[in-house]
Coordinates of C-alpha atoms in Angstrom, one line a residue:
M61 CA -11.7 19.8 -6.4
F62 CA -8.0 19.2 -6.1
W63 CA -6.3 16.5 -8.0
R64 CA -5.9 13.2 -6.1
P65 CA -3.1 10.7 -6.8
D66 CA -4.3 7.4 -8.2
I67 CA -2.6 5.1 -5.7
P68 CA -3.7 1.8 -7.3
K69 CA -2.4 3.0 -10.6
L70 CA 1.0 3.9 -9.0
V71 CA 1.1 0.4 -7.4
E72 CA 0.4 -1.2 -10.7
A73 CA 3.2 0.9 -12.4
G74 CA 5.6 -0.1 -9.5
K75 CA 6.2 3.6 -8.6
I76 CA 7.3 2.9 -5.0
K77 CA 9.3 6.1 -4.6
R78 CA 6.3 8.1 -5.6
L79 CA 4.1 6.2 -3.1
I80 CA 6.7 6.9 -0.3
R81 CA 6.5 10.6 -1.1
L82 CA 2.7 10.5 -0.7
I83 CA 3.0 9.8 3.0
R84 CA 3.9 13.5 3.2
H85 CA 1.0 14.7 1.0
R86 CA -1.0 17.7 2.2
R87 CA -4.3 15.6 2.4
S88 CA -4.6 13.2 5.2
D89 CA -6.7 10.8 3.2
V90 CA -4.0 10.4 0.7
R91 CA -1.3 10.0 3.4
L92 CA -3.4 7.3 5.0
E93 CA -4.0 5.4 1.8
A94 CA -0.4 5.6 0.8
F95 CA 0.7 4.3 4.3
E96 CA -1.8 1.5 4.2
T97 CA -0.8 0.5 0.7
L98 CA 2.9 0.5 1.4
Y99 CA 2.5 -1.3 4.7
R100 CA 0.3 -4.0 3.1
L101 CA 2.7 -4.6 0.2
H102 CA 6.1 -4.1 1.9
K103 CA 5.7 -4.8 5.6
D104 CA 8.6 -7.3 5.3
D105 CA 11.0 -4.7 3.7
P106 CA 13.0 -2.9 6.5
E107 CA 14.0 -0.1 4.2
I108 CA 10.3 0.8 3.4
L109 CA 9.3 0.3 7.0
E110 CA 11.9 2.8 8.0
K111 CA 10.4 5.4 5.7
L112 CA 6.9 4.6 7.0
R113 CA 8.0 5.6 10.5
Y114 CA 7.4 9.2 9.4
S115 CA 3.7 8.5 9.8
L116 CA 4.1 7.7 13.5
K117 CA 4.3 11.5 14.1
D118 CA 1.7 12.5 11.5
K119 CA -0.4 15.5 12.5
D120 CA -3.6 13.7 11.7
R121 CA -4.8 11.4 14.4
M122 CA -6.2 8.7 12.1
V123 CA -2.9 8.5 10.1
R124 CA -0.8 8.4 13.2
Y125 CA -3.0 5.8 15.0
N126 CA -3.0 3.6 12.0
A127 CA 0.8 3.8 11.8
I128 CA 1.2 3.1 15.5
L129 CA -1.2 0.0 15.4
S130 CA 0.5 -1.3 12.2
F131 CA 4.0 -1.1 13.8
A132 CA 2.6 -2.7 16.9
R133 CA 1.3 -5.6 14.9
L134 CA 4.8 -6.2 13.7
G135 CA 5.9 -6.4 17.3
D136 CA 7.8 -3.1 17.3
K137 CA 8.4 -2.2 20.9
S138 CA 9.2 1.4 20.1
V139 CA 5.5 2.2 19.9
I140 CA 4.5 0.9 23.3
D141 CA 4.3 4.4 24.8
D142 CA 2.1 5.6 21.9
L143 CA -0.2 2.6 22.3
Y144 CA -0.5 3.5 26.0
T145 CA -1.5 7.0 25.0
I146 CA -4.2 5.7 22.6
V147 CA -5.6 3.4 25.2
A148 CA -5.3 5.5 28.4
K149 CA -5.5 9.1 27.3
G150 CA -7.5 9.2 24.1
G151 CA -10.9 10.7 23.9
I152 CA -13.9 8.4 24.6
D153 CA -14.3 7.7 20.9
E154 CA -10.5 7.0 20.6
Q155 CA -10.1 4.6 23.5
I156 CA -9.6 0.9 23.0
D157 CA -11.7 -1.2 25.3

């Protein structure tokens, strides 16, 4: 088994730069947890949000959709086309009713 970063421990230690680097980790579950953690703790910080935009184009659908929906919750109009794609063109299990 590969080593997995301890994200709660990084948060506790205040290692924000390390968390930001994890949104580019090779494992999608790590990228997703890093994104969700940073978003939850720093959604009011424009500098961190700008770095989180990287996840809007993630190769993993769950990471990408989570990022799109998170930015939509903030009222970010730049994700409208991506929201449309999720709703209208996603697979049956991906569509929002």
